[in-house]
PDB file of C-alpha atoms in Angstrom:
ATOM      1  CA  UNK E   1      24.772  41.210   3.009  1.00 53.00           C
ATOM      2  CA  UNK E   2      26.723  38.979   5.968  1.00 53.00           C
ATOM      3  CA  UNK E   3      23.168  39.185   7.303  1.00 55.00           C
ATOM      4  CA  UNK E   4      21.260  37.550   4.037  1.00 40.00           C
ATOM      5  CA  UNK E   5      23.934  35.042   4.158  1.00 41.00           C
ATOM      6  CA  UNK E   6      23.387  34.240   8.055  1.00 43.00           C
ATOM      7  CA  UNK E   7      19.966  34.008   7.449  1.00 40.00           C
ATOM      8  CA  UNK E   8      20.023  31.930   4.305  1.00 36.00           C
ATOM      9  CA  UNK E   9      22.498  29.437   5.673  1.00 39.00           C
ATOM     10  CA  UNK E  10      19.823  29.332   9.410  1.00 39.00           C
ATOM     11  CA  UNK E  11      17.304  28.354   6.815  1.00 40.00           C
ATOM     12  CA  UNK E  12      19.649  25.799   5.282  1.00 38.00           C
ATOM     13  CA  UNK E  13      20.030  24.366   8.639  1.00 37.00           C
ATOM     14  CA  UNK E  14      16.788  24.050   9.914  1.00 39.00           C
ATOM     15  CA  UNK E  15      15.911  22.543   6.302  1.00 36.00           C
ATOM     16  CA  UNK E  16      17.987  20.202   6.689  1.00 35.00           C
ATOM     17  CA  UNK E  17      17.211  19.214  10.681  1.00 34.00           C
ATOM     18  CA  UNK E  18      13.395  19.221   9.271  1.00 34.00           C
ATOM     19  CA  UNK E  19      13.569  17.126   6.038  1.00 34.00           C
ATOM     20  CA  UNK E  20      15.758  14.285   7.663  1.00 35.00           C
ATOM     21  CA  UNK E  21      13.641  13.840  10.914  1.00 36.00           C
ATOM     22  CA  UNK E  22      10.593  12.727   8.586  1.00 37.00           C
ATOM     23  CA  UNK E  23      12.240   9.778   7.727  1.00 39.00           C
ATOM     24  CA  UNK E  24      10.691   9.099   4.018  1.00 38.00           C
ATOM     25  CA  UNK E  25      13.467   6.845   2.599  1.00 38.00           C
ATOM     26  CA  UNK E  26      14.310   4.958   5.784  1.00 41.00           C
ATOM     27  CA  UNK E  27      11.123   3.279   7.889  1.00 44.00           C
ATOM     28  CA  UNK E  28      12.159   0.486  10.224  1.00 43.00           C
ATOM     29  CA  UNK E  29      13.131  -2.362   7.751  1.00 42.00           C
ATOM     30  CA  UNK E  30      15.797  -5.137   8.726  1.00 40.00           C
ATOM     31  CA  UNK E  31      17.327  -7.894   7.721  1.00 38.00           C
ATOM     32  CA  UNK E  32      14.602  -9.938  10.145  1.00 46.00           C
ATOM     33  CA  UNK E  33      11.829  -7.868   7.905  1.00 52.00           C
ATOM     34  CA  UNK E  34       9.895  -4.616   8.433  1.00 59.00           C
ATOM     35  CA  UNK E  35       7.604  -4.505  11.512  1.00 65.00           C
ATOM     36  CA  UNK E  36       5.923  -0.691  10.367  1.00 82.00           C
ATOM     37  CA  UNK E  37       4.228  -1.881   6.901  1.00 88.00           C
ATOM     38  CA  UNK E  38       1.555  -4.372   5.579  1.00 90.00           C
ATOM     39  CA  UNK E  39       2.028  -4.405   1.823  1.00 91.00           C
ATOM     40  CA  UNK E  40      -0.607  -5.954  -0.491  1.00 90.00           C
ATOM     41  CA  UNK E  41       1.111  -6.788  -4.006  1.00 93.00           C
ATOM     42  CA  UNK E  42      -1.479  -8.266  -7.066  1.00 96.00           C
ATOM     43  CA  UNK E  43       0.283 -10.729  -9.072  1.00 97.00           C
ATOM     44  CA  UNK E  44      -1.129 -10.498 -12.617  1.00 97.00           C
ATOM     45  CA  UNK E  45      -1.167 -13.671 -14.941  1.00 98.00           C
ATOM     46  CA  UNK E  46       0.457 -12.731 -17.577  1.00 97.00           C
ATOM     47  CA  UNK E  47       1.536  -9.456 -19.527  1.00 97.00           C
ATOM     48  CA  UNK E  48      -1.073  -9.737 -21.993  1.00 97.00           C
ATOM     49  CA  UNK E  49      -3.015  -6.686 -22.266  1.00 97.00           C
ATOM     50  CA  UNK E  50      -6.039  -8.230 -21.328  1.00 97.00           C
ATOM     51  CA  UNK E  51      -4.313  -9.962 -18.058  1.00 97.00           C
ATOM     52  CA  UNK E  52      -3.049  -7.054 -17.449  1.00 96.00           C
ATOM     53  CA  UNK E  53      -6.262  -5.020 -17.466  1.00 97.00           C
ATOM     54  CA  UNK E  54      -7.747  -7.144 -15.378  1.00 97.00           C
ATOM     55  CA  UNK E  55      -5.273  -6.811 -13.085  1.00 97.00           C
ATOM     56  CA  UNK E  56      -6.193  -3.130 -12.650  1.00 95.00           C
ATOM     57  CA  UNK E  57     -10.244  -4.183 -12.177  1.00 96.00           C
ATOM     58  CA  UNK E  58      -9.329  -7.059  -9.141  1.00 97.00           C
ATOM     59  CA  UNK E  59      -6.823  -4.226  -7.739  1.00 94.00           C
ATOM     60  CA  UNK E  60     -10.126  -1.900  -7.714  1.00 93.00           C
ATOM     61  CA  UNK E  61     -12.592  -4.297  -6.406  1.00 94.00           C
ATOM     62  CA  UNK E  62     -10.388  -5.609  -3.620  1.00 93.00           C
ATOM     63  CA  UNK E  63      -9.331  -1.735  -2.956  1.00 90.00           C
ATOM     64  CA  UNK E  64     -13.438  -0.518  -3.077  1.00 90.00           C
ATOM     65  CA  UNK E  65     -14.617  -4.039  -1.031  1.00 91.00           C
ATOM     66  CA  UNK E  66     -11.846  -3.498   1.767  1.00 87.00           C
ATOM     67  CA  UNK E  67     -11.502   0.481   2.244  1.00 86.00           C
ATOM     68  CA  UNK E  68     -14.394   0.104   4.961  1.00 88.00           C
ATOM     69  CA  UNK E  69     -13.157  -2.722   6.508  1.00 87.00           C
ATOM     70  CA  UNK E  70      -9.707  -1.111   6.773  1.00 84.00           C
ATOM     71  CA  UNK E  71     -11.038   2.587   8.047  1.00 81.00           C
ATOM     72  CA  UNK E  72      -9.492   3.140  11.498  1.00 84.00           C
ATOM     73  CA  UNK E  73      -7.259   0.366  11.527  1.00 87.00           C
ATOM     74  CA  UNK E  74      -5.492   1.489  14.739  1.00 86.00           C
ATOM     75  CA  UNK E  75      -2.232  -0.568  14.186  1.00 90.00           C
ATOM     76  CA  UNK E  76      -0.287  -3.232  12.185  1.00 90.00           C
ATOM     77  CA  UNK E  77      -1.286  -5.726  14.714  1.00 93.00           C
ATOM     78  CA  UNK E  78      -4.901  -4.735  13.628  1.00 93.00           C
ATOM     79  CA  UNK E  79      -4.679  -4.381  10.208  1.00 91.00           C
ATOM     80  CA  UNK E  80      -3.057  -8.038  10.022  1.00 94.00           C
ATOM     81  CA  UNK E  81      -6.147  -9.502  12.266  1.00 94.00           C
ATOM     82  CA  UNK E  82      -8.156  -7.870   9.634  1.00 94.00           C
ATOM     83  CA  UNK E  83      -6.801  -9.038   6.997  1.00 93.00           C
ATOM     84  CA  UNK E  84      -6.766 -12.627   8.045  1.00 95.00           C
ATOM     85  CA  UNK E  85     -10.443 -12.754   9.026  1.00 95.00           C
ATOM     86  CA  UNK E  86     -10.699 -11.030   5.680  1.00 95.00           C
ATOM     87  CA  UNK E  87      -8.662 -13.770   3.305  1.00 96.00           C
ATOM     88  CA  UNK E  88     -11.236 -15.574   1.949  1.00 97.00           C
ATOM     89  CA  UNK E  89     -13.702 -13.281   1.206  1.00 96.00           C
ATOM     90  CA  UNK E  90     -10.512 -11.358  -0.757  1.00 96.00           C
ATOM     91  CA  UNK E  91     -10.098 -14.340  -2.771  1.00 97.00           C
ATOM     92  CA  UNK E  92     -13.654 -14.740  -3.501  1.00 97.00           C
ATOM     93  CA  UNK E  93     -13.908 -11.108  -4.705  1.00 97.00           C
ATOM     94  CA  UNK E  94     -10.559 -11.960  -7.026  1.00 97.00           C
ATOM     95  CA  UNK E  95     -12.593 -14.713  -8.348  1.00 98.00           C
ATOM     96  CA  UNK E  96     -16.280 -13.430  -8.897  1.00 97.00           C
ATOM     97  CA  UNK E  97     -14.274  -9.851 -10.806  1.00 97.00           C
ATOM     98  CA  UNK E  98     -11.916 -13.074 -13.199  1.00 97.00           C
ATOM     99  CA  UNK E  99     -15.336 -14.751 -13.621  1.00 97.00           C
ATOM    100  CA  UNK E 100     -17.563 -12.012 -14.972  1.00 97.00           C
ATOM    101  CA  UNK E 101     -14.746 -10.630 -16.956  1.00 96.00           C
ATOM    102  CA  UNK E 102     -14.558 -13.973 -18.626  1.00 97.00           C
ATOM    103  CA  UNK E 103     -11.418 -15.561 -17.393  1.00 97.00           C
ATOM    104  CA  UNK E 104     -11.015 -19.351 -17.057  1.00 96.00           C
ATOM    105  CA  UNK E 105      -7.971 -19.126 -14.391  1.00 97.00           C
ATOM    106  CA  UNK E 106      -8.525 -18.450 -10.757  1.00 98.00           C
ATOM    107  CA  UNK E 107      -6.776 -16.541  -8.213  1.00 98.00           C
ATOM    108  CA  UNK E 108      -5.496 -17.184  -4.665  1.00 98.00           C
ATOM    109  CA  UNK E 109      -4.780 -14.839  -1.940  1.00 97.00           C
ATOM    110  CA  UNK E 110      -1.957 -15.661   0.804  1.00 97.00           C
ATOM    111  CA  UNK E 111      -0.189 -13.606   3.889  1.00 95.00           C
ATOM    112  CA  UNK E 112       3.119 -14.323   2.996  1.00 95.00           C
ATOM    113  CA  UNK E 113       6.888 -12.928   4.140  1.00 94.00           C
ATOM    114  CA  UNK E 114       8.303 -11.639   0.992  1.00 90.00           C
ATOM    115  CA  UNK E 115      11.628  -9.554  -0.627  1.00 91.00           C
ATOM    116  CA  UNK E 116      10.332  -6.452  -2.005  1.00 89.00           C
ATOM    117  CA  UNK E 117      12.432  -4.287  -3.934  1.00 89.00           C
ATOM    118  CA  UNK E 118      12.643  -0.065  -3.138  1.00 87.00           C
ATOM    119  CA  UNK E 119       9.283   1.568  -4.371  1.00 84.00           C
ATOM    120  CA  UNK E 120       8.034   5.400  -4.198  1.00 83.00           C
ATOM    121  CA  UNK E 121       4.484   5.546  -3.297  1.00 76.00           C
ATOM    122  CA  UNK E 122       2.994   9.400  -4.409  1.00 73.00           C
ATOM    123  CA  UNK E 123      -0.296  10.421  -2.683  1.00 67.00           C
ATOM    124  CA  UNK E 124      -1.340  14.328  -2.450  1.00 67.00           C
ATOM    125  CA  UNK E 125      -0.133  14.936   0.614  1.00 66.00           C
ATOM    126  CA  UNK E 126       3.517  13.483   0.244  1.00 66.00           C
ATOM    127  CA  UNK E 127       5.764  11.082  -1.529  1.00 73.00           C
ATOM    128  CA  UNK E 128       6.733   8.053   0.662  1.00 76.00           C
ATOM    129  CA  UNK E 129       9.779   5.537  -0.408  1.00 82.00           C
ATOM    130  CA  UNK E 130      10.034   1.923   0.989  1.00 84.00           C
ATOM    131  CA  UNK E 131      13.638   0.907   1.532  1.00 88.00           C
ATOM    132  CA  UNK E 132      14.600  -2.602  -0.435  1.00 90.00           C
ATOM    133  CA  UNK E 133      13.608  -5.230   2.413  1.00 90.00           C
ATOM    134  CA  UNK E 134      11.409  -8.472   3.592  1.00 92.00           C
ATOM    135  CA  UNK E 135       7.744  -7.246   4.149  1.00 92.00           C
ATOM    136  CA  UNK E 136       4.741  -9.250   5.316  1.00 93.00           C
ATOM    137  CA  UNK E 137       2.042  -8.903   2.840  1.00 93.00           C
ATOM    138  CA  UNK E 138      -1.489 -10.166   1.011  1.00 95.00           C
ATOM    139  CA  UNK E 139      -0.282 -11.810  -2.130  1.00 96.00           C
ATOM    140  CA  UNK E 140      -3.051 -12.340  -4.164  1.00 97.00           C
ATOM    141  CA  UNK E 141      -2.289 -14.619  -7.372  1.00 98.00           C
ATOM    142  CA  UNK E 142      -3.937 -14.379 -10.550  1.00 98.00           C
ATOM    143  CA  UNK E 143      -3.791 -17.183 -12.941  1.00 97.00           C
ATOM    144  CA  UNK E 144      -0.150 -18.070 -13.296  1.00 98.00           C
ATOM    145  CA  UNK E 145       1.050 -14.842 -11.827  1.00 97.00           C
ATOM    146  CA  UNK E 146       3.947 -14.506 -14.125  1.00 97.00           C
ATOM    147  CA  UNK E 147       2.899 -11.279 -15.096  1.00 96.00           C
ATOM    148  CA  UNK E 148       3.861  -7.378 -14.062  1.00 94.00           C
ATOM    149  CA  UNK E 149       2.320  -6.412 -10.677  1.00 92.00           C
ATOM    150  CA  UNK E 150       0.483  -4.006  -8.822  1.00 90.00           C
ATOM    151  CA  UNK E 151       1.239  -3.421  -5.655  1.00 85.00           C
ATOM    152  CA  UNK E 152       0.655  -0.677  -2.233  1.00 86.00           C
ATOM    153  CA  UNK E 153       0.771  -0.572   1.210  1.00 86.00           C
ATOM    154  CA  UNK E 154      -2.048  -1.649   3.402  1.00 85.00           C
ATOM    155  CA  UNK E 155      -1.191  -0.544   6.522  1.00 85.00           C
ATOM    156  CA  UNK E 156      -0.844   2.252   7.287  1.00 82.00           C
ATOM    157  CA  UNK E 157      -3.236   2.470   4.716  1.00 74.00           C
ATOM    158  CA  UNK E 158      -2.078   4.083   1.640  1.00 71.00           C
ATOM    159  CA  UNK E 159      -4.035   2.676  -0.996  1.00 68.00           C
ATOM    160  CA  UNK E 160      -7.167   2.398   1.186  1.00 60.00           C
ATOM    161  CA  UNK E 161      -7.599   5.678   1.743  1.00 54.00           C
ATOM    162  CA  UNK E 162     -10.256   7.908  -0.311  1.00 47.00           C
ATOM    163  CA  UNK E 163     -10.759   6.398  -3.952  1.00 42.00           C
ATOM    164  CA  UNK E 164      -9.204   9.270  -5.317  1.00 40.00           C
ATOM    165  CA  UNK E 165     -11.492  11.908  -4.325  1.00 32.00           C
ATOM    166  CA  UNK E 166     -15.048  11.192  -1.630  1.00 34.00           C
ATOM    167  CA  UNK E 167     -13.922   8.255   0.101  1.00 37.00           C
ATOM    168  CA  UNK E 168     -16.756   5.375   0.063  1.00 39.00           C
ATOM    169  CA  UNK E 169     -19.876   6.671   0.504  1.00 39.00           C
ATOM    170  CA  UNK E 170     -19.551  10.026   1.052  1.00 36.00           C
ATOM    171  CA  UNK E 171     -16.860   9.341   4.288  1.00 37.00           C
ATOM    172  CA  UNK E 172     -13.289  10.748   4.224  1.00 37.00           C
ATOM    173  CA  UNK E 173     -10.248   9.273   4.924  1.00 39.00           C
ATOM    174  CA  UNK E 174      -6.732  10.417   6.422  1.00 43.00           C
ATOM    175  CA  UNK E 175      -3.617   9.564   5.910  1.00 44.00           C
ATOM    176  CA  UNK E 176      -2.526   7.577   8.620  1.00 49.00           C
ATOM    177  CA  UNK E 177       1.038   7.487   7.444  1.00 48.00           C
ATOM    178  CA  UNK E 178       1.590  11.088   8.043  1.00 45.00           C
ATOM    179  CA  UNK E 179       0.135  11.424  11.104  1.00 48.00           C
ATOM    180  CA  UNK E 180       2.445   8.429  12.050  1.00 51.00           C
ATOM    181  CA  UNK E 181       5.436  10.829  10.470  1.00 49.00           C
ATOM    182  CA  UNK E 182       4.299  13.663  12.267  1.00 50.00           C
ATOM    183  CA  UNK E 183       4.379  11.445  15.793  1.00 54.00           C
ATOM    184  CA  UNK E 184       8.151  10.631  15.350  1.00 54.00           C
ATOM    185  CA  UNK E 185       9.054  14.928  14.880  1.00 49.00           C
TER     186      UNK E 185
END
């Protein structure tokens, strides 16, 4: 018995050692802002249900046009230069997916400093939670943007990854975030 107990508290232990050196609930985030994450956050116009749907197809568009220009983005630094060469042609994407669904208003996408509040992410191989914090990320505006948002993490690259299940055209992607994770243990 004193030796299921010894055993069962070791276990305990090491559980403990384990689970707190990932790190899920506390990346580097500061007052200053986080320098670890590239968020992308989709601003819908309004909470109509049809604004809202929409929402959902510019999310998919801008997440099925960009997962190839984002596959082995090596670092923030990288991602960001990306992102930035890739601004207008995000905007244009936003527009041409508002214009053949029939929408008069436009959208706008910006790389902007911003407060975001805490948020779970849940992918298949983990669950991830950003700390409340200041964030660089792709804003992209549609309409009057007054509505509920969508938003992820660009880099590492959690909502570019594999579309679910293939990746795009047949190539597979990994999640950078945990081998990141994995680096720190």
């Amino acid at each position: 018995m004193k030796i299921v107990m010894i055993s069962v508290l070791a276990i305990g232990a090491i559980a403990l050692v384990v689970f707190a050196g990932l790190g899920f609930a506390s990346p580097n985030v500061s007052a200053q802002g986080n320098t670890d994450f590239l968020r992308i956050h989709i601003r819908a116009n309004s909470n109509s249900q049809e604004d809202q749907n929409v929402k959902y197809v510019v999310r998919q568009n801008i997440v099925d046009n960009l997962t190839p220009i984002f596959y082995n983005v090596n670092s923030r630094k990288d991602a960001m230069n990306r992102l930035q060469e890739n601004l207008t042609l995000i905007e244009q994407i936003s527009n041409d997916t508002l214009e053949r669904a029939g929408f008069t208003y436009s959208a706008a996408a910006k790389i902007r400093t911003e407060h975001f509040p805490p948020r779970t992410y849940f992918t298949r191989d983990a669950n991830m939670t950003l700390p409340e914090g200041i964030y660089d990320a792709l804003i992209i505006y549609l309409g009057e943007a007054t509505g509920d948002n969508w938003w992820s993490v660009i880099y590492p690259p959690l909502c570019f990854l594999d579309n679910e299940i293939g990746g795009v055209d047949g190539i597979r992607f990994r999640l950078r975030i945990l081998e990141i994770l994995r680096a720190r243990n």
